[in-house]
Coordinates of C-alpha atoms in Angstrom, one line a residue:
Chain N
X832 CA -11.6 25.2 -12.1
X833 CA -10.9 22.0 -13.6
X834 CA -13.1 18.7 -13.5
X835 CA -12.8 15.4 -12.9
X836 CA -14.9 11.9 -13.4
X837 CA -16.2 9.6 -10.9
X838 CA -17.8 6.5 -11.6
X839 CA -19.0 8.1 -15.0
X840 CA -20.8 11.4 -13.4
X841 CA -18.3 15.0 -14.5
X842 CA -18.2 17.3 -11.7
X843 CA -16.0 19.9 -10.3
X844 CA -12.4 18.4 -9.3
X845 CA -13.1 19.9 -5.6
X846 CA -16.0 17.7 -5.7
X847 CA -14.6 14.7 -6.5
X848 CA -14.5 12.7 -3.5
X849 CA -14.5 9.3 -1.8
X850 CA -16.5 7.3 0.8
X851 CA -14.2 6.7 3.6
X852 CA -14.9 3.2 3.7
X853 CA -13.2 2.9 0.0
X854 CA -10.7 -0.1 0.0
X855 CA -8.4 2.8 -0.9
X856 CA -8.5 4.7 1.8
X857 CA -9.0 1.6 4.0
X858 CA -6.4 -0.6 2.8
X859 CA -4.5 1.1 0.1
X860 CA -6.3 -1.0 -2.5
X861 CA -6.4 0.3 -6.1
X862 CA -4.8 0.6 -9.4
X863 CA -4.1 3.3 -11.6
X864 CA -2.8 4.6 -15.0
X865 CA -1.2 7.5 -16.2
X866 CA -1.1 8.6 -19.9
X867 CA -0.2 12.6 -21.4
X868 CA -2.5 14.2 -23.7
X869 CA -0.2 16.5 -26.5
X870 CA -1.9 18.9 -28.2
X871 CA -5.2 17.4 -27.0
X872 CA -4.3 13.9 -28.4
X873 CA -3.5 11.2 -25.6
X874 CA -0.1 9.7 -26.4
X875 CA 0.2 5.4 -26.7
X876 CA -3.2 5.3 -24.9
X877 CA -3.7 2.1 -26.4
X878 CA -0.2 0.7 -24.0
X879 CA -1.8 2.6 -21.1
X880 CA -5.1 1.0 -21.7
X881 CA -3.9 -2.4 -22.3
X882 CA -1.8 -1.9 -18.7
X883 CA -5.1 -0.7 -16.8
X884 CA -6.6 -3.5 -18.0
X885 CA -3.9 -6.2 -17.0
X886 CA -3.4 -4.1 -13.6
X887 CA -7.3 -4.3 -12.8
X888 CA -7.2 -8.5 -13.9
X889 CA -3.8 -8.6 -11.5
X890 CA -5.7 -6.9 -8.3
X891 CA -8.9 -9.3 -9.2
X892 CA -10.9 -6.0 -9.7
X893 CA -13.6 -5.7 -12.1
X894 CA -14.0 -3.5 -14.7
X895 CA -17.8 -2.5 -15.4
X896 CA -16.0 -0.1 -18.5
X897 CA -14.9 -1.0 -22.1
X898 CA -12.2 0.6 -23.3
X899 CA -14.3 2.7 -25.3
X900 CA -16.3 3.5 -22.2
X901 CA -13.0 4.7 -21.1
X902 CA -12.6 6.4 -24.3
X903 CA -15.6 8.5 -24.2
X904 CA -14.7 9.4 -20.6
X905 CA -11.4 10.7 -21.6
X906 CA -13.2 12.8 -23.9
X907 CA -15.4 14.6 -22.1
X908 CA -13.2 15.2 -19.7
X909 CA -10.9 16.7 -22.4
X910 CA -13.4 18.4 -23.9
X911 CA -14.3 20.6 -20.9
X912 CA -11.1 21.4 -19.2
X913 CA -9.5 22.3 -22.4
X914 CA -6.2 21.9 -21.3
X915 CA -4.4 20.9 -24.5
X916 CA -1.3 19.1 -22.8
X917 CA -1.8 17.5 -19.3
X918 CA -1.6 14.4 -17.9
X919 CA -4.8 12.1 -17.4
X920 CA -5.0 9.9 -14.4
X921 CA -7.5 7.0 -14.2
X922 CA -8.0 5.4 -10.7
X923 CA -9.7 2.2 -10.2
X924 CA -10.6 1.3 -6.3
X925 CA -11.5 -1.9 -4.4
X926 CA -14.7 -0.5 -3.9
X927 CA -16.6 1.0 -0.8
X928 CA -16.5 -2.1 1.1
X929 CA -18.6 -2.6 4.5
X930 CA -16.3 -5.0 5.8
X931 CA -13.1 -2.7 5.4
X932 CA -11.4 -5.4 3.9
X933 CA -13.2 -7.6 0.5
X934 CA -12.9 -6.7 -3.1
X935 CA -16.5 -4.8 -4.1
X936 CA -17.5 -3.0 -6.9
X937 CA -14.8 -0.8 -7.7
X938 CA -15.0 3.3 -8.0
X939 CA -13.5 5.1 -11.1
X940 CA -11.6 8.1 -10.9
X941 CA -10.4 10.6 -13.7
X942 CA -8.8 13.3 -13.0
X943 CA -6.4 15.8 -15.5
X944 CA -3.6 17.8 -14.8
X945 CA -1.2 20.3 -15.9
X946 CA 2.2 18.1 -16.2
X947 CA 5.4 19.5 -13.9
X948 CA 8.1 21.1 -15.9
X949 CA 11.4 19.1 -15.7
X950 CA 13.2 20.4 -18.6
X951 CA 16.0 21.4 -16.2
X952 CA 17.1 18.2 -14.9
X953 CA 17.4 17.1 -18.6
X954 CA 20.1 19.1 -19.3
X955 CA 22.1 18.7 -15.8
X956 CA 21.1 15.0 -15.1
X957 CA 19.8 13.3 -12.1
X958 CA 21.7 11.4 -9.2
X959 CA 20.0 8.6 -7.8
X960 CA 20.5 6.7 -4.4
X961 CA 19.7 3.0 -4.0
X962 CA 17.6 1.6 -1.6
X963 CA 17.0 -2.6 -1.1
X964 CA 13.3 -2.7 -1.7
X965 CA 11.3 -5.2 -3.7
X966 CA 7.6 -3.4 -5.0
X967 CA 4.9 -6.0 -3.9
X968 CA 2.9 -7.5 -7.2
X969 CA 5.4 -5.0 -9.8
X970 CA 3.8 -6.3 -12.6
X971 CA 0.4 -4.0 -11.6
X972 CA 0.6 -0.2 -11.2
X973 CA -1.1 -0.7 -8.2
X974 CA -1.3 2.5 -5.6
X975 CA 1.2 1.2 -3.1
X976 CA 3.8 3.7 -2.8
X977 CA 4.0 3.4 1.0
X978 CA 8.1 2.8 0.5
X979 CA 8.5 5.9 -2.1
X980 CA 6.5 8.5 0.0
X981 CA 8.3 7.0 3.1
X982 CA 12.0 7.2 1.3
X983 CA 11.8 11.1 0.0
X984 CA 13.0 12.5 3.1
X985 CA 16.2 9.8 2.5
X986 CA 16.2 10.7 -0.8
X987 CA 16.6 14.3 0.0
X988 CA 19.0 13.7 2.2
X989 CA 21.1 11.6 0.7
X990 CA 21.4 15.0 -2.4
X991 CA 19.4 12.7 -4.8
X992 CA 16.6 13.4 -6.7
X993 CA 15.0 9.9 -6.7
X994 CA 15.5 6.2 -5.5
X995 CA 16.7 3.1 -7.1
X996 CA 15.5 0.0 -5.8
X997 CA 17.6 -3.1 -5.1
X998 CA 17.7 -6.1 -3.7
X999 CA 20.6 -7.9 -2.8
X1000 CA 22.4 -5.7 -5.3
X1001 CA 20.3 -6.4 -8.5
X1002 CA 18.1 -3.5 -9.1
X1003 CA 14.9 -3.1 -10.5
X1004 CA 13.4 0.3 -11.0
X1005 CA 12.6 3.6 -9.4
X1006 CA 9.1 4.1 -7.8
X1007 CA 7.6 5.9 -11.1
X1008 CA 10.5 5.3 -13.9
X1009 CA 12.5 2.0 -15.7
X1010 CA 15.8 2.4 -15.4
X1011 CA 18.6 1.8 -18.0
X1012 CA 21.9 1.8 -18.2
X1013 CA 24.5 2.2 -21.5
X1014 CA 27.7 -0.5 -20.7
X1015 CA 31.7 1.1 -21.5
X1016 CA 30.9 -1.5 -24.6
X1017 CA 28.1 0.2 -26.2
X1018 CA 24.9 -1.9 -25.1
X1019 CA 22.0 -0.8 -23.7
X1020 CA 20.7 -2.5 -20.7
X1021 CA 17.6 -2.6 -18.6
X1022 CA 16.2 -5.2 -16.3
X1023 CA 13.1 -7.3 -17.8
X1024 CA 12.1 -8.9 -13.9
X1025 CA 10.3 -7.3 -10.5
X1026 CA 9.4 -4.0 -12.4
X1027 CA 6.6 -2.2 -13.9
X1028 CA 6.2 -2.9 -17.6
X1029 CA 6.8 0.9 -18.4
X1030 CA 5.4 2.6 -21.9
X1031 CA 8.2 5.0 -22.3
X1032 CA 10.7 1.7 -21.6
X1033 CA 8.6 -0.3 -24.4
X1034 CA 8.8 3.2 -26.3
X1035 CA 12.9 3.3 -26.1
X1036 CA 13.5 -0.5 -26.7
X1037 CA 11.6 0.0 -30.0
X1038 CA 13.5 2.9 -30.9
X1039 CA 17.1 1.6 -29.9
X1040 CA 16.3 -1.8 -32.0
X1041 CA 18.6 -2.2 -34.8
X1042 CA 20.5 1.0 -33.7
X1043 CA 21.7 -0.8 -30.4
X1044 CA 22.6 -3.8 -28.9
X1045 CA 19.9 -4.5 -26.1
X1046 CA 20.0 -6.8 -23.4
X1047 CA 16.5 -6.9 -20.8
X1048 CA 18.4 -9.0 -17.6
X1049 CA 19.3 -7.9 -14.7
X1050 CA 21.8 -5.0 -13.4
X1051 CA 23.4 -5.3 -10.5
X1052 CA 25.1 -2.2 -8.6
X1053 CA 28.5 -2.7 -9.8
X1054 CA 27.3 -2.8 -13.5
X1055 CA 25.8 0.2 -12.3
X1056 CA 28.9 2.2 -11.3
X1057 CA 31.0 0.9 -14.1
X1058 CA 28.3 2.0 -16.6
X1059 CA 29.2 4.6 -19.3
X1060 CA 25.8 6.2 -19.2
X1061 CA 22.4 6.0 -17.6
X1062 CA 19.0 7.2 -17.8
X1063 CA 15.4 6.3 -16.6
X1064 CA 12.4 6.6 -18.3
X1065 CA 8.9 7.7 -17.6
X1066 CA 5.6 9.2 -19.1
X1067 CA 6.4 12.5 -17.1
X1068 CA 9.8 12.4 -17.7
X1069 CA 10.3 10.7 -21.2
X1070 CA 14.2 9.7 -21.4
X1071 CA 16.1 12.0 -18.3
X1072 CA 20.0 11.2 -17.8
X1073 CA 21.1 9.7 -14.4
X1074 CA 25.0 11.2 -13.7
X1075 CA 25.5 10.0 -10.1
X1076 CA 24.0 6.7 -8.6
X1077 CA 24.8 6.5 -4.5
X1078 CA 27.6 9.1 -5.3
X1079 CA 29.7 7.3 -7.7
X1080 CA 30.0 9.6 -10.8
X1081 CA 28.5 7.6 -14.7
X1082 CA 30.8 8.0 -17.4
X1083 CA 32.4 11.7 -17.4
X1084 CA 29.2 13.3 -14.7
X1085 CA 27.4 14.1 -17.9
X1086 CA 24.3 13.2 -20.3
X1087 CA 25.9 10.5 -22.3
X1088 CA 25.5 10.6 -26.1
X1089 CA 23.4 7.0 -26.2
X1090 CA 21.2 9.1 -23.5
X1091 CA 20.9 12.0 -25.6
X1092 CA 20.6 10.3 -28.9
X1093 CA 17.9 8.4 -27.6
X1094 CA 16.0 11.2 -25.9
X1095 CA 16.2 13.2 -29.6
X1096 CA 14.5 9.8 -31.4
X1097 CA 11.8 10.0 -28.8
X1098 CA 11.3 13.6 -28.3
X1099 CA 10.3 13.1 -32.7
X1100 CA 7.8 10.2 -31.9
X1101 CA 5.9 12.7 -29.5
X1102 CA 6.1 15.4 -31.8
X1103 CA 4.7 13.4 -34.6
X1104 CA 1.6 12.7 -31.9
X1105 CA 1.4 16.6 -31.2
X1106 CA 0.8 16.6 -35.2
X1107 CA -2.2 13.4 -35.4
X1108 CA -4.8 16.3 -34.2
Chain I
X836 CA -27.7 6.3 10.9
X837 CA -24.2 6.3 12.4
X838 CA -22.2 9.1 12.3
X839 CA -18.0 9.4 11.8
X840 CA -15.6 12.5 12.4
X841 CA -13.5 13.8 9.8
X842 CA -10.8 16.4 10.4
X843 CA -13.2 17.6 13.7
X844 CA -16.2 17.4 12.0
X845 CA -18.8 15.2 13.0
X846 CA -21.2 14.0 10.4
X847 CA -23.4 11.1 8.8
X848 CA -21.2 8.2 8.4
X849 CA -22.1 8.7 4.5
X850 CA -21.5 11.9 4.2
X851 CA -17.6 11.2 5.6
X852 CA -15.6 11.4 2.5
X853 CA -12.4 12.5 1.5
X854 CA -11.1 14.0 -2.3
X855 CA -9.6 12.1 -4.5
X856 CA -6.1 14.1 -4.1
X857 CA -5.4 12.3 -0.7
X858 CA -2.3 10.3 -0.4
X859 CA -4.1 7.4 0.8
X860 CA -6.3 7.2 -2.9
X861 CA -3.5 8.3 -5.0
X862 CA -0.5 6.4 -3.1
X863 CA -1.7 3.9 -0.7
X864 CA 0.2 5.9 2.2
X865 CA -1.7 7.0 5.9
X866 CA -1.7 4.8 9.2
X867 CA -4.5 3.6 11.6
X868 CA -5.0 2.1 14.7
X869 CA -8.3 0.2 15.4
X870 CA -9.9 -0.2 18.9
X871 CA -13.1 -1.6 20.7
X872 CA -15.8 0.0 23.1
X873 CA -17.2 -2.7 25.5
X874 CA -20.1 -1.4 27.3
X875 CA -19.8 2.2 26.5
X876 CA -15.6 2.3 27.4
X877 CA -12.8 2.1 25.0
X878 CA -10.4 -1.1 25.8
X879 CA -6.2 -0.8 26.1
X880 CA -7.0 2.8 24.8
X881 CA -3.9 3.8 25.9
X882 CA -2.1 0.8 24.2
X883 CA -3.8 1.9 21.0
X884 CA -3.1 5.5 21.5
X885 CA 0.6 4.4 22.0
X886 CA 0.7 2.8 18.9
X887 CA -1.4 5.5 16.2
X888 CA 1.4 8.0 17.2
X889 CA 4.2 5.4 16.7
X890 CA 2.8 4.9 13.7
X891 CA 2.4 8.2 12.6
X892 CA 5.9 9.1 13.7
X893 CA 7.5 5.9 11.3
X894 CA 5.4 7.0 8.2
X895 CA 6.4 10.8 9.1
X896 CA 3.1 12.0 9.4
X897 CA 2.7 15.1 11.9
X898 CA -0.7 14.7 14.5
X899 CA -1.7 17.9 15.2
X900 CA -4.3 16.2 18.2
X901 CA -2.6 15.8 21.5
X902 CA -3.7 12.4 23.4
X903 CA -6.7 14.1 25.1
X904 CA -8.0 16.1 21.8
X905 CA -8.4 12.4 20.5
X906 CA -9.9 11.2 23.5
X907 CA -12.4 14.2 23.4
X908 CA -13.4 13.4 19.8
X909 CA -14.0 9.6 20.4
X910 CA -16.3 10.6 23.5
X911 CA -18.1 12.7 20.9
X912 CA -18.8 10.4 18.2
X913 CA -19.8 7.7 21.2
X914 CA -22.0 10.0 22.5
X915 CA -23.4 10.4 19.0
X916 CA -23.6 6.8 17.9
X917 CA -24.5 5.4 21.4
X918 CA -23.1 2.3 20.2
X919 CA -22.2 0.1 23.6
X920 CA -20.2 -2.4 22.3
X921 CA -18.3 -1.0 18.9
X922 CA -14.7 -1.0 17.0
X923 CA -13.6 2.5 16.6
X924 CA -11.3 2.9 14.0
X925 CA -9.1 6.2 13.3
X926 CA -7.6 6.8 10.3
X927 CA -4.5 9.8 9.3
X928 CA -3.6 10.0 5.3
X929 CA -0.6 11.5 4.1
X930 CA -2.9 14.4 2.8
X931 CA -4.2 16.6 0.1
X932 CA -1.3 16.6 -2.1
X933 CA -1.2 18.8 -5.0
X934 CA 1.6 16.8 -6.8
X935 CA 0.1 13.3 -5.6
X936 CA 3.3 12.5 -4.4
X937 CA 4.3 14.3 -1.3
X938 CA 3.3 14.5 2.0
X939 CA 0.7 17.1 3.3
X940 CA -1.3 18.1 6.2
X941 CA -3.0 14.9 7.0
X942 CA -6.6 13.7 7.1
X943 CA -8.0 12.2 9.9
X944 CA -10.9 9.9 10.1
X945 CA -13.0 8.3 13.2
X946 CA -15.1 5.7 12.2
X947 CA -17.5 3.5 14.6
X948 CA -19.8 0.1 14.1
X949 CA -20.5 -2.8 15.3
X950 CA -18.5 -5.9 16.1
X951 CA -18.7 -8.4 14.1
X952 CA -19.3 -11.8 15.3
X953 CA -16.2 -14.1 15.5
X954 CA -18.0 -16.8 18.4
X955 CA -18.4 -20.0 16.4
X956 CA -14.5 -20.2 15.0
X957 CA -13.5 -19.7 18.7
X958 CA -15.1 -23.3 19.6
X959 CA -14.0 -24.7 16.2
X960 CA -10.7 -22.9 15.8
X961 CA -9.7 -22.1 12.3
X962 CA -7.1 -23.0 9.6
X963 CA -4.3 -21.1 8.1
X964 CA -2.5 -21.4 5.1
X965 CA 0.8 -19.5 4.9
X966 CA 2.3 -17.7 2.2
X967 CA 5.9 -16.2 1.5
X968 CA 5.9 -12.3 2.3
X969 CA 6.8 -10.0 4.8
X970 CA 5.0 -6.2 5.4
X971 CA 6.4 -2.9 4.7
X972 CA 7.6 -1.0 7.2
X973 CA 5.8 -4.1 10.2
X974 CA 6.0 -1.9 13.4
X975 CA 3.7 1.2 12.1
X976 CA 0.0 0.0 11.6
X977 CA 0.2 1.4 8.1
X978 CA -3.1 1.3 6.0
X979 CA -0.8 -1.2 3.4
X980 CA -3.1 -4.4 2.9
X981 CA -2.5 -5.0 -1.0
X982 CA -1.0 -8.3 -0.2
X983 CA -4.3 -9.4 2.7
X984 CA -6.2 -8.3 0.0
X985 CA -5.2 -10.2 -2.7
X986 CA -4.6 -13.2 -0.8
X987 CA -8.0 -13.4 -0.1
X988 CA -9.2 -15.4 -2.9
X989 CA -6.1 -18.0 -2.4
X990 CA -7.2 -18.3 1.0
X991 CA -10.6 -18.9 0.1
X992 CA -9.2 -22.0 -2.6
X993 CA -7.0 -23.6 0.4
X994 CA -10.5 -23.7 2.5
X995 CA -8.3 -21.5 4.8
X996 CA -9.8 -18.9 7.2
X997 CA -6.7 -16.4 7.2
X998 CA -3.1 -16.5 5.8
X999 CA 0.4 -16.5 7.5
X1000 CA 3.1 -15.0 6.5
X1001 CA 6.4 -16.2 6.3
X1002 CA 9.8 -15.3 4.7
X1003 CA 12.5 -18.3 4.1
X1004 CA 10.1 -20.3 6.3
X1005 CA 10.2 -18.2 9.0
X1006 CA 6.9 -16.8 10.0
X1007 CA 6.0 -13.4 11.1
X1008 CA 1.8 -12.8 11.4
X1009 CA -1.2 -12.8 9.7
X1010 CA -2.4 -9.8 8.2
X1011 CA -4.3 -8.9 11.3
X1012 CA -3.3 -10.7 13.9
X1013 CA -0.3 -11.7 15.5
X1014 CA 0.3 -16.2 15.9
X1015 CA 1.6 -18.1 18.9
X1016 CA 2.4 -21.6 19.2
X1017 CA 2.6 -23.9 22.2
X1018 CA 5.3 -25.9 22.1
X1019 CA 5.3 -30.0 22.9
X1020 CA 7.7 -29.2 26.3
X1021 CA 4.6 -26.2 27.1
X1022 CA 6.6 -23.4 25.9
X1023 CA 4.5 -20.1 24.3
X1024 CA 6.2 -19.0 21.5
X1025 CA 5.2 -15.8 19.6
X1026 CA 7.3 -14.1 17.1
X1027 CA 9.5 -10.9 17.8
X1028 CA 10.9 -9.1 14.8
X1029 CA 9.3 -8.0 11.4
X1030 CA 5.9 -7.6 13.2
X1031 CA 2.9 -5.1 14.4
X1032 CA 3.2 -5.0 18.2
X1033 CA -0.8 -6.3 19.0
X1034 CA -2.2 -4.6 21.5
X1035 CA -3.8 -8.3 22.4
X1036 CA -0.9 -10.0 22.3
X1037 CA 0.9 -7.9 24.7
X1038 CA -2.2 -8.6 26.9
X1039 CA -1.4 -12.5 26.0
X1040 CA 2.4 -12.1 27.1
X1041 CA 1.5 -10.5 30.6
X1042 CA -0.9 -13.2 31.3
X1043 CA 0.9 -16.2 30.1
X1044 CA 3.9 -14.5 32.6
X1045 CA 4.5 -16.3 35.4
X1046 CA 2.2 -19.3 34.8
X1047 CA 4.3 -20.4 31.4
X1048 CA 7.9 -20.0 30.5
X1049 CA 7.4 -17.5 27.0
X1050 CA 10.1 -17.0 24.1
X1051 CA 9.5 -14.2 21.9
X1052 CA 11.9 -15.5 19.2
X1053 CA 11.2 -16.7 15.6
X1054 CA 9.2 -19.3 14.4
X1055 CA 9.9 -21.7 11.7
X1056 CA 7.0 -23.7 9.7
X1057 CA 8.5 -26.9 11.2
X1058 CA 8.1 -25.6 14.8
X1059 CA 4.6 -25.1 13.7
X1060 CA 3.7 -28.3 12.0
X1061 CA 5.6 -30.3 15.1
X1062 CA 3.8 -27.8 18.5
X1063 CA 1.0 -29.0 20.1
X1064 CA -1.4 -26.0 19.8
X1065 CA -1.3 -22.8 17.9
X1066 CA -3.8 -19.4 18.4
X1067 CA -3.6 -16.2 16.5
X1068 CA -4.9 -12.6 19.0
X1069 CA -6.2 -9.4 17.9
X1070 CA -9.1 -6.7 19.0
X1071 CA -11.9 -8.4 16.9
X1072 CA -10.8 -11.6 17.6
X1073 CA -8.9 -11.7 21.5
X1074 CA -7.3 -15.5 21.2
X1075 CA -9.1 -17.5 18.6
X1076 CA -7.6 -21.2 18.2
X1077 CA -6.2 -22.1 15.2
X1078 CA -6.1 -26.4 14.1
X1079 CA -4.3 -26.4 10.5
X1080 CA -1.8 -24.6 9.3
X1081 CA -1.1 -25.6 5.4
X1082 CA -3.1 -28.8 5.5
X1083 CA -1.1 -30.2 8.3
X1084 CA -3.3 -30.7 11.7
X1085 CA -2.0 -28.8 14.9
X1086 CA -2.0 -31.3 17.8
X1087 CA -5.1 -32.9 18.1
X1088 CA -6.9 -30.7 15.9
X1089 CA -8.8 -28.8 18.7
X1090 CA -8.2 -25.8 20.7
X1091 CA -6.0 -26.5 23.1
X1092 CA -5.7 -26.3 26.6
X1093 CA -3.7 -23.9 27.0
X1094 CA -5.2 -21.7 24.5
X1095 CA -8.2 -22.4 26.2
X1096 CA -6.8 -20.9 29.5
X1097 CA -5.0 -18.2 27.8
X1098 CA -8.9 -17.2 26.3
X1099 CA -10.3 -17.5 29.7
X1100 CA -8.0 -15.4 31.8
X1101 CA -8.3 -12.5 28.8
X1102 CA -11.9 -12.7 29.2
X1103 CA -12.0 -11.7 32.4
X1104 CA -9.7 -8.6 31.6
X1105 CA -12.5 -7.8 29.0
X1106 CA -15.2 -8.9 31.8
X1107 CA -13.4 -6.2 33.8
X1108 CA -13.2 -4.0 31.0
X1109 CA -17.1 -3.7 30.9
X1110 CA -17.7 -3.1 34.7
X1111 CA -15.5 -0.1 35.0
X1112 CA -17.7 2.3 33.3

């Protein structure tokens, strides 16, 4: 049985629960974070922390914890579900709220998971299928995903295995990854406007520096379908190659060798974290 | 103590909760509909009920209650709460979902309390302020107020009592109520697209019929700044008078006349309401 944290009390996760009258479950009110924990050591927490923070300040919600509060909390949640590599969520709520609808004093969630296995779709490649959508405040990792829970039955149809957003042809992101593309002349692109700042992305842009030429502007769909390689990023996902985008086949239908390149210079970085313990 | 159903369970109204692992905490995604009780009997009931399982249908959510199982738990929880004059509101999440992504069985909530008191604003009327956005998915009454919620605080600094919502200066509604206008030649205008279909304002429509000419058609900010009287409708509200929109005075900056008899004749369809129990 694993645990979980609410509002600073540890408790069995089938006991972690919510008021109905939460400004989550009333108005889809809340932010959240999501960070891994390799070999029991939480990877660029400091990125995730700093994007809580600035997600929490964006929603006007209050945070009653430091980030050593929140540091202590990760711990002991750590320390008794013992699951060495996982992924920790924190939740932060607009509060039970008797009006249904004005910012109170926000509840905290932690909860910690084992993390899916994608290593197939690493090797093989995603497709994606675009969809004209604009996320509402993309700056905050706030819980609105009413559009991506909505769009998986379209995604599934549609053969994909995730959505693109768009609008009027310059895309964004997906719902839960930055995307990227590699043009026929070598540079490495990804849109700096209307997304999530993602940690893997700020991960990747670091590592291509110097190797790369980089350019954060915007993509449209035909620099899409032109594009030699390209690849989203996530912290569930790290750097996974995208090989079809609304059934128009990237470069050769393959993992390009920017893609994989790239994926090999992070996959060291996170091995260097499983080694900090 | 008031009590709430969850999932066919009646219990204390504090004791209604729901684990953190629902789509509504983790991803913002369930529906509701949202109805009053006047002297003991539910009003438009069926317009509501209409509505919750369009809703449900557009977000994809399967109801496993027919029309009369609902009916049968409101009458219990009224029976419970003995609350004569109440808003009953009734909630379905996407779920417990074990990947916090993907659509379960759904949770479903029935919540009761009393009304809260709109009566001054009606004599007064209220100002607006508007602000460039348009709702997800408008004809499903999803649980998607990130933007109502954060635009409380700039409604608040504009010494506004709600906000509007426009996109390329055409308006759709407020975040919980749908706006009509009354032209200078005596013409109700309401919009028609990129809305929730209020159960009030359909009540509006079929008493304006007949006595006014009505165009459900789009509204631009000028048509609002130039018409003689303006009124947003919803349950809590019926027809409450509004006087400003962005700073700008709306006629003579009190409710109008026929806003006035608009509010009269649904009054006594409410009066009615109450007598037929």
């Amino acid at each position: 049985m694993l645990y979980a944290i609410v509002n600073n009390e540890l408790l069995p996760a089938n006991q972690a629960t919510l008021a109905v009258n939460d400004l989550a479950i009333q108005r889809g009110y809340g932010i959240f974070d999501f960070f891994k924990t390799i070999n029991h050591t939480p990877a660029f927490l400091e990125d995730h922390l700093d994007r809580f923070y600035q997600s929490a300040s964006i929603l006007q919600l209050p945070v009653a914890y430091t980030r050593e509060d929140l540091k202590a909390l990760f711990r002991r949640l750590m320390e008794q579900n013992q699951l060495p590599d996982s992924g920790i969520r924190i939740t932060l709520t607009g509060g039970y709220a008797a009006d249904g609808y004005t910012i109170t004093t926000p509840n905290l969630i932690i909860t910690q998971q084992a993390l899916p296995d994608n290593k197939g779709l690493h090797t093989t490649g995603i497709h994606l299928v675009t969809y004209p959508h604009q996320r509402q405040l993309p700056a905050a990792k706030s819980i609105d995903y009413l559009m991506a829970v909505w769009l998986q039955s379209f995604v599934k149809q549609q053969a994909a295995q995730d959505v693109l957003y768009h609008q009027n042809n310059t895309v964004s992101e997906c719902p839960r990854s930055n995307f990227f593309i590699v043009t026929t002349d070598g540079v490495i692109k990804t849109p700096a406007h209307g997304i999530l700042q993602g940690v893997i992305r700020k991960q990747v842009l670091q590592l291509a520096a110097g190797q790369y030429a980089i350019q954060e502007k915007s993509i449209t769909l035909e620099d899409i379908y032109r594009a030699k390689e390209a690849f989203i990023t996530s912290t569930t996902k790290n750097i996974l190659p995208v090989v079809k985008v609304d059934g128009q086949i990237i470069g050769d239908g393959l993992p390009g060798k920017t893609t994989t390149a790239l994926a090999a210079d992070l996959q060291k970085v996170i091995d260097e974290i499983a080694k900090t313990r």
